[in-house]
CSV table of C-alpha atoms in Angstrom, one decimal:
chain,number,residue,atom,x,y,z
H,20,UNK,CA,-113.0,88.9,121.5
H,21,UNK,CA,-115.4,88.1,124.2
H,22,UNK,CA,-113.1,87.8,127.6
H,23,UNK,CA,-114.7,85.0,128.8
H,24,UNK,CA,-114.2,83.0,126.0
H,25,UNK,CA,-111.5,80.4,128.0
H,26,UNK,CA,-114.3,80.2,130.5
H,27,UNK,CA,-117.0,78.8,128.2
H,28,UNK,CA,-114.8,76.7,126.5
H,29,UNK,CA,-113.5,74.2,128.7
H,30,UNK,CA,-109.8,72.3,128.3
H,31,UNK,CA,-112.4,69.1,127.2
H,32,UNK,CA,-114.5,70.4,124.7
H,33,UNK,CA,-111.1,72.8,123.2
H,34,UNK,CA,-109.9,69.2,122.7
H,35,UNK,CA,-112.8,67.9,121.1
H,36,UNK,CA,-113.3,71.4,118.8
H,37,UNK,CA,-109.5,70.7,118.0
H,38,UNK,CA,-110.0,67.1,117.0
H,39,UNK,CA,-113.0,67.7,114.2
H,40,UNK,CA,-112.1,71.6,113.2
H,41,UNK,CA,-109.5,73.4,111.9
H,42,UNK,CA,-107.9,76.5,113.9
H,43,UNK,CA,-109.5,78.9,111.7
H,44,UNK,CA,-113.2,77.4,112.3
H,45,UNK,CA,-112.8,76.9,116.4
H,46,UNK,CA,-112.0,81.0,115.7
H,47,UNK,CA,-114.8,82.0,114.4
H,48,UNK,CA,-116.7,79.2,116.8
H,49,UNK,CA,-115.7,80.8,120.0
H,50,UNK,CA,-115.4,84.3,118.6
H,51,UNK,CA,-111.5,84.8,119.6
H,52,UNK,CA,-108.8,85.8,117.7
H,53,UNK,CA,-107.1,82.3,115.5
H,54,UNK,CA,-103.6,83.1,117.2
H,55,UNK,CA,-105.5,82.7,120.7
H,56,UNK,CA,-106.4,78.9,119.4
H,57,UNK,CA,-103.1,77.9,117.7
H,58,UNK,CA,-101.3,79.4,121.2
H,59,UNK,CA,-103.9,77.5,123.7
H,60,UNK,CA,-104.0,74.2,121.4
H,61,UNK,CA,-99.4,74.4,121.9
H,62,UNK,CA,-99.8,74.4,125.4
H,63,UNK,CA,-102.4,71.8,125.6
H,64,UNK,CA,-99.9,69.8,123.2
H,65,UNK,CA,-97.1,70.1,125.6
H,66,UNK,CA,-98.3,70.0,128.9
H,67,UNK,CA,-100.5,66.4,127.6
H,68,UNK,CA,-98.0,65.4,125.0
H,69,UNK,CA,-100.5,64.6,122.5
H,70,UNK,CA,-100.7,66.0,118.6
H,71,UNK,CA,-104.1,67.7,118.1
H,72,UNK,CA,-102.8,68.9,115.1
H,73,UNK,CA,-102.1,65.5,113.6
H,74,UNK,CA,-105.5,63.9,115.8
H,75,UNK,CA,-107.1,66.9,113.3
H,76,UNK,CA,-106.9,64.6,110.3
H,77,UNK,CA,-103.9,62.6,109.3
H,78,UNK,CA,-104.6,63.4,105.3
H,79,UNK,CA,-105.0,66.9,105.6
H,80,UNK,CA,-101.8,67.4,106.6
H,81,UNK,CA,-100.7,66.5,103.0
H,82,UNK,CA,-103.7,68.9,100.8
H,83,UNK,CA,-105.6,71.1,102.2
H,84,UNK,CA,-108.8,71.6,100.5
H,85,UNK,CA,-111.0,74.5,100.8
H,86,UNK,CA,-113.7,75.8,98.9
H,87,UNK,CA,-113.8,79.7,98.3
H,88,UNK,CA,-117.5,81.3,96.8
H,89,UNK,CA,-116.5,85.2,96.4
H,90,UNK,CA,-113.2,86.6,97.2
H,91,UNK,CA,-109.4,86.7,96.5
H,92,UNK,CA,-106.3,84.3,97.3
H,93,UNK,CA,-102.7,86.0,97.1
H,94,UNK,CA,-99.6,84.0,96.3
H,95,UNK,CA,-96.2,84.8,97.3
H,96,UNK,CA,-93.0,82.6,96.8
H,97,UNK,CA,-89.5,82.0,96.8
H,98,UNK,CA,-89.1,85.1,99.2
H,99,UNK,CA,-85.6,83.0,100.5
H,100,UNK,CA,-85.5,85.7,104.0
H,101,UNK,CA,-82.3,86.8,104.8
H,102,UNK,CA,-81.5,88.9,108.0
H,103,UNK,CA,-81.7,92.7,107.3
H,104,UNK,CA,-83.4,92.6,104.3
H,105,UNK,CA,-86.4,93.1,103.5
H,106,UNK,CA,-87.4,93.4,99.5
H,107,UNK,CA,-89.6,94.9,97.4
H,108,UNK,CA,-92.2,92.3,96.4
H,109,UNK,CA,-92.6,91.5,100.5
H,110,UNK,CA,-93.5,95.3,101.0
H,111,UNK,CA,-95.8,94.9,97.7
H,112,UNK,CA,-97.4,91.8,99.5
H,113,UNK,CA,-98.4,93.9,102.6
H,114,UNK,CA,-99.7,97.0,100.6
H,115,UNK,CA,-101.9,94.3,98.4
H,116,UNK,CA,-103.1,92.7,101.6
H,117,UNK,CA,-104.3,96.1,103.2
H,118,UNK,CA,-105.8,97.2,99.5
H,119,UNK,CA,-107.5,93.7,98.4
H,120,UNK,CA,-108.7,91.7,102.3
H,121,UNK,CA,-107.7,88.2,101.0
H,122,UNK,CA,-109.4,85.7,101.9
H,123,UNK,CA,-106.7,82.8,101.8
H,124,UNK,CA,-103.1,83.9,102.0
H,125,UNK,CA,-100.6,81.3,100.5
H,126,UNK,CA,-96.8,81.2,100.9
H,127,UNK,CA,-95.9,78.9,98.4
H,128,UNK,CA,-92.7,77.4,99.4
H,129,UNK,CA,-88.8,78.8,99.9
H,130,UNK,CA,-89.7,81.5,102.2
H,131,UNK,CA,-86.5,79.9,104.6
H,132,UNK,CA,-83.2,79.7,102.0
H,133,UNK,CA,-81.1,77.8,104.4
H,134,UNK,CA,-77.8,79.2,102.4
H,135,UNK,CA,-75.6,77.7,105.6
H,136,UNK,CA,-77.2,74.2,105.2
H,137,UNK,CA,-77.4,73.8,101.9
H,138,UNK,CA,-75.9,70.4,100.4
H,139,UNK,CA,-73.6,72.2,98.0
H,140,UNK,CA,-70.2,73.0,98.8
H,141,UNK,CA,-69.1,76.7,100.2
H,142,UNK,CA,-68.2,78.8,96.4
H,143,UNK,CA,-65.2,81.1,97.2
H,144,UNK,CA,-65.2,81.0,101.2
H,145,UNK,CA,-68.9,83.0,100.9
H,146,UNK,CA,-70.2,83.9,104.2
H,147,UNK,CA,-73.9,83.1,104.7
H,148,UNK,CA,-76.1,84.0,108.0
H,149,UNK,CA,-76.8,81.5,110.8
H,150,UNK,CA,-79.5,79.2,110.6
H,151,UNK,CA,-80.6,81.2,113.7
H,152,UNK,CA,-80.6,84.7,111.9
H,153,UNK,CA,-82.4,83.0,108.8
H,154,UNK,CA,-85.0,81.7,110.6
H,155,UNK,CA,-85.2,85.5,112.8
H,156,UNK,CA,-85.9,86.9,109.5
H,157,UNK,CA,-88.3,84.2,108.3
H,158,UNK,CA,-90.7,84.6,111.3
H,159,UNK,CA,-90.2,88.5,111.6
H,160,UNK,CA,-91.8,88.6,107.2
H,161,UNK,CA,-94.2,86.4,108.2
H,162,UNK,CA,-95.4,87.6,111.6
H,163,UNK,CA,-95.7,90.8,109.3
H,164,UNK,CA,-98.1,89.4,106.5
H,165,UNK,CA,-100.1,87.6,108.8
H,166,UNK,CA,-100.8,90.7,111.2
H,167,UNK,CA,-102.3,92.3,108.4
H,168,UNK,CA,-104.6,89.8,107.1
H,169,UNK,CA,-105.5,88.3,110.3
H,170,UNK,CA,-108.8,87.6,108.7
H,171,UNK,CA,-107.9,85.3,105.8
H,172,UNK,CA,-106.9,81.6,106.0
H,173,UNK,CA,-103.1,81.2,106.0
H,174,UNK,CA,-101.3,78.6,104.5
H,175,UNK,CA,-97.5,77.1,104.0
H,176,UNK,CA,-96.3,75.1,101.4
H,177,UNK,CA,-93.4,73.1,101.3
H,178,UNK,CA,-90.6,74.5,99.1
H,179,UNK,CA,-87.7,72.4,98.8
H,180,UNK,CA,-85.0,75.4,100.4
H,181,UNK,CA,-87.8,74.9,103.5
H,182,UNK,CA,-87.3,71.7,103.6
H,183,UNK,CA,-83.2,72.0,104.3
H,184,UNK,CA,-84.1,72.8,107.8
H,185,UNK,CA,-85.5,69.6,108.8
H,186,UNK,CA,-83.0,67.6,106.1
H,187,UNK,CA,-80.1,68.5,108.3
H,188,UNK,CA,-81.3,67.6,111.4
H,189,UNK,CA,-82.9,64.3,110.2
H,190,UNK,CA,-79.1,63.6,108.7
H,191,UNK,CA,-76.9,64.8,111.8
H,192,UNK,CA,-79.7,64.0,114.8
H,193,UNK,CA,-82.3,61.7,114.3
H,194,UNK,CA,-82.6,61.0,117.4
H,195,UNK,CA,-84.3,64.3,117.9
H,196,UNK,CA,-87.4,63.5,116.0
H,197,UNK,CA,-90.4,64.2,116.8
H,198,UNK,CA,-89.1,66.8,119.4
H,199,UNK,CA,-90.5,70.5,119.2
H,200,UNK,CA,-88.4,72.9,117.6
H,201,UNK,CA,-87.3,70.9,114.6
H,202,UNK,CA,-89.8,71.6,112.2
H,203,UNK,CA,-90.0,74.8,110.7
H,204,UNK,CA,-93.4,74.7,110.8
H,205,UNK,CA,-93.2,75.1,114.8
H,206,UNK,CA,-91.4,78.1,114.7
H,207,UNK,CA,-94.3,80.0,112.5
H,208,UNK,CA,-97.3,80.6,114.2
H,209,UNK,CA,-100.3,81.3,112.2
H,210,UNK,CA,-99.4,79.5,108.9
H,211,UNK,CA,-101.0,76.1,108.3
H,212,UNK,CA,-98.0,73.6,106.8
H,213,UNK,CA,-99.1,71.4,103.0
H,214,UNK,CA,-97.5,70.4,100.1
H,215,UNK,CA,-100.5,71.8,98.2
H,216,UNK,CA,-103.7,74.1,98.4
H,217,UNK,CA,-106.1,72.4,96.4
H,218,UNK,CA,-109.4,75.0,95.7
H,219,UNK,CA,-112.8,74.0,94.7
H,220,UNK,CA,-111.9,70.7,93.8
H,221,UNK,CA,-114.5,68.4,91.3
H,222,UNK,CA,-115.4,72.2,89.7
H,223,UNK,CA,-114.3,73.8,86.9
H,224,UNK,CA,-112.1,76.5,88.7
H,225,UNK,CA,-110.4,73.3,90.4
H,226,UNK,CA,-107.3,74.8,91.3
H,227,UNK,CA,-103.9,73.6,92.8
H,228,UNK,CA,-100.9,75.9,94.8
H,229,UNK,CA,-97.6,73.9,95.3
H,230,UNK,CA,-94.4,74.6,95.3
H,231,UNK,CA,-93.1,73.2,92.0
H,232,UNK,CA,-94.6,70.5,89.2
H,233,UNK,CA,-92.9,70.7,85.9
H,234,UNK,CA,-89.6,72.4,84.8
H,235,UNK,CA,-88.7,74.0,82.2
H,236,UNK,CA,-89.3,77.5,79.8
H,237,UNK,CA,-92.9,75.8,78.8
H,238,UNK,CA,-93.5,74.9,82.9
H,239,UNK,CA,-96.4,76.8,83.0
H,240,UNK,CA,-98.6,75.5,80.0
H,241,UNK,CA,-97.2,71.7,80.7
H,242,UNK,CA,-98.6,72.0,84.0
H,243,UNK,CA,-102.3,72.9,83.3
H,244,UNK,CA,-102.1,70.4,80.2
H,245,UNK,CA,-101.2,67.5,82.5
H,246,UNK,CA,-102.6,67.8,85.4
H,247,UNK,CA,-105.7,69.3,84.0
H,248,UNK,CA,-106.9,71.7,86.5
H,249,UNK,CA,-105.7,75.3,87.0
H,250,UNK,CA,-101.5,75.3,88.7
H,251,UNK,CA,-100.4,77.4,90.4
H,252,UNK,CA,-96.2,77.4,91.4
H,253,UNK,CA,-93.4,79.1,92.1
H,254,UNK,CA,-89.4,77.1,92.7
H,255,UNK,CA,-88.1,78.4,89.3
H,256,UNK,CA,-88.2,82.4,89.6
H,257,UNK,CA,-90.5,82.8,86.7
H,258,UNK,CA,-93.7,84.7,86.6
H,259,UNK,CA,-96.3,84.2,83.9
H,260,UNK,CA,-100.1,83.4,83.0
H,261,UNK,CA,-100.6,80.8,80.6
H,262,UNK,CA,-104.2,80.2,79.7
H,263,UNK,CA,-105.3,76.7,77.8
H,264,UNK,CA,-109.2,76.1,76.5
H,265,UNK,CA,-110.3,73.2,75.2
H,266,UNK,CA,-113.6,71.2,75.7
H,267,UNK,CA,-113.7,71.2,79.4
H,268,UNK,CA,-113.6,75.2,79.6
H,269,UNK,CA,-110.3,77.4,80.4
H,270,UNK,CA,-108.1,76.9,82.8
H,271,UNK,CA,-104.9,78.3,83.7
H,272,UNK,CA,-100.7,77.7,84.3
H,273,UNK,CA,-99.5,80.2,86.5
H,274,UNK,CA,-96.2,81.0,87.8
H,275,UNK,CA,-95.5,83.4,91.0
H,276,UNK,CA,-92.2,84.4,90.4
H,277,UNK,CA,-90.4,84.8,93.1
H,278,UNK,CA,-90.6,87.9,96.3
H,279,UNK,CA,-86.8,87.9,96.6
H,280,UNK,CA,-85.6,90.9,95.0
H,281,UNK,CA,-82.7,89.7,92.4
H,282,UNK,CA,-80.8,87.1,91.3
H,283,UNK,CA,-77.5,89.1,92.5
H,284,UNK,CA,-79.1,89.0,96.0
H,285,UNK,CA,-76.8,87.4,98.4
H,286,UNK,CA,-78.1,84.1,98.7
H,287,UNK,CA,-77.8,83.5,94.7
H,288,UNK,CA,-74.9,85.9,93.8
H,289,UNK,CA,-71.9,83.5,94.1
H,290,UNK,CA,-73.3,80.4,92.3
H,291,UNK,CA,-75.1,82.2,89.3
H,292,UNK,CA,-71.6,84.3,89.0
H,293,UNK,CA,-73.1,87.8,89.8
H,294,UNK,CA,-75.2,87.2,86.9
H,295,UNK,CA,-78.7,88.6,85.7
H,296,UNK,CA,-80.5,85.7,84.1
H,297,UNK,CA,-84.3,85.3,84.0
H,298,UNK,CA,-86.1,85.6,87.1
H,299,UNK,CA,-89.0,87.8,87.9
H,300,UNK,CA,-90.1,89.5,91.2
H,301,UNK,CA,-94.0,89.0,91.3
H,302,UNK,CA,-96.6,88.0,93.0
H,303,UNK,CA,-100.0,85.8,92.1
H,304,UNK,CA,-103.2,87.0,92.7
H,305,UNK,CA,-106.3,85.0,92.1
H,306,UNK,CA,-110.0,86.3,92.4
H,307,UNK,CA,-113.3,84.0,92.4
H,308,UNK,CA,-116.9,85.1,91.5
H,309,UNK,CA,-119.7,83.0,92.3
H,310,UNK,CA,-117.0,80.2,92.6
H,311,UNK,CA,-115.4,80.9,89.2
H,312,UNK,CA,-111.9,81.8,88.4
H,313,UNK,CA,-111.7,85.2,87.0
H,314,UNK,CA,-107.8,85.1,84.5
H,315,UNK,CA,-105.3,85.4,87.4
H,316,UNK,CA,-103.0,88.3,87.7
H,317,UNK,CA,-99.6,89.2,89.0
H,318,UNK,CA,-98.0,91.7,90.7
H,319,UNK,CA,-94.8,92.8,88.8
H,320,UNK,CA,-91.7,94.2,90.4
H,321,UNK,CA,-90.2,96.4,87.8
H,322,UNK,CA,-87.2,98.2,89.9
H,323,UNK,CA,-86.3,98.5,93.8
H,324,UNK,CA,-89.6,99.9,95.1
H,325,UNK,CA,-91.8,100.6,92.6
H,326,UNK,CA,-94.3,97.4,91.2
H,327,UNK,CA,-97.1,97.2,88.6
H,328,UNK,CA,-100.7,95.9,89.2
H,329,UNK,CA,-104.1,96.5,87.4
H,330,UNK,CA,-102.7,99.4,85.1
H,331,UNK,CA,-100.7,101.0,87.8
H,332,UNK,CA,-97.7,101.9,89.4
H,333,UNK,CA,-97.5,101.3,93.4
H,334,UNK,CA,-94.4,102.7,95.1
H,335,UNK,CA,-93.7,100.4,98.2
């Protein structure tokens, strides 16, 4: 990073970059390290008190839409951080990073659990973390992921465990809207907030990353039917690839699983009972060619440490 970047970008034209690119283009504009924008365009924000983020584009904020040639997009969910812990499929995420330089890196929602705020009543006087130490953990896992694909676009969907951190405050303060701090999205630098990741949209590798569409043991294959395009989610714990052809081409349902390490972790134990139902520990990985998606994989946890990818066993 040249170190007279600031100096040949002055506060005016950072403002104008901010207002018709996204952090990840003013990067690679200015040659400086993405972190360097998202930190200088904060303190712009609060010593102005403007939104360059929303002055970006008001849609965006909603899809993001990016179009991706050659290279790979990894997709981890459900992750639900807890203080102290950090599982198998996280430490399966940064070994894939190092091995396979994404290009787009996608936490697809639930990476905060929020076990403290959650609407449901405490089940037998359970003690869960502080908000506080949640969110400690959250940033610490993601700090972690993004340091080693610093290269790759980074992106956030909304899961709806994330979304209990803003829930509660918009229900006991609302008066505090608007003010820094209260999204989760402020406290995680790096990661750029959606409820979906559409890529190459109008092609037939149109596919779409959110956090949940359809329920149910079929989720997968009633997803691609009915929305037509290759989906991609995670929200029920369930890993699988579902392909579908018909006279458009093939296109796929695919479901992350989740990057928490059980369903007897802590923040499930007491209301599933201490039971072992069916959830998987995985990870999605997508790769294009030319534009096209090759048949998306995942990254199977198969005991505490040890995972399965591409014919192979990978301690982590």
């Amino acid at each position: 990073m040249p170190k007279n970047w600031r100096a040949r970008c002055t506060e005016e034209e950072f403002i104008r970059l901010c207002k018709t690119m996204q952090p990840v283009d003013i990067a690679k504009h200015l040659e400086m390290d993405r972190r360097k924008v998202l930190e200088r365009r904060k303190a712009i924000e609060k010593r102005l008190g403007i939104d360059l983020q929303r002055q970006t584009n008001e849609e965006y904020s909603a899809i993001r839409s990016i179009q991706l040639d050659t290279g790979i997009v990894i997709i981890g969910s459900d992750a639900h951080y807890w203080p102290r812990a950090v599982p198998t499929m996280h430490r399966a995420m940064l070994a894939l990073c190092k091995r396979l330089k994404p290009a787009v890196v996608i936490a697809n929602g639930d990476m905060f659990d929020g076990a403290s705020i959650s609407r449901f009543p405490s089940i037998g006087w359970e003690k869960a973390p502080s908000v506080k130490d949640e969110l400690e953990a959250v940033v610490d896992r993601m700090d972690e992921i993004f340091k080693v694909t610093r290269n790759a676009q980074h992106f956030w969907t909304a899961g709806n465990h994330d979304l209990r951190f803003e829930s509660r405050l918009a229900a006991v303060a609302p008066e505090y809207r608007g003010i820094e701090g209260i999204h989760l999205k402020d406290h995680i630098q790096g990661w750029t907030p959606a409820w979906a990741v559409e890529i190459n949209r109008d092609t037939p590798s149109w596919t779409e990353i959110r956090h949940r569409e359809k329920g149910g043991i079929h989720a997968s294959y009633r997803n691609t039917i009915e929305s037509g395009v290759t989906l991609v989610t995670g929200h029920d714990h369930r890993a699988d690839v579902v392909p579908y052809t018909d006279r458009r081409g093939t296109r796929y349902g695919v479901r992350c699983g989740m990057m928490a390490e059980s369903s007897v972790d802590g923040q499930f134990r007491d209301y599933l009972e201490a039971r072992r139902i069916n959830w998987q520990s995985a990870i999605g990985v997508l790769t294009y060619q030319g534009g096209r998606l090759l048949m998306p994989e995942l990254c199977l946890q198969r005991e505490p440490g040890l995972v399965e990818f591409r014919g192979e066993f990978i301690e982590v």
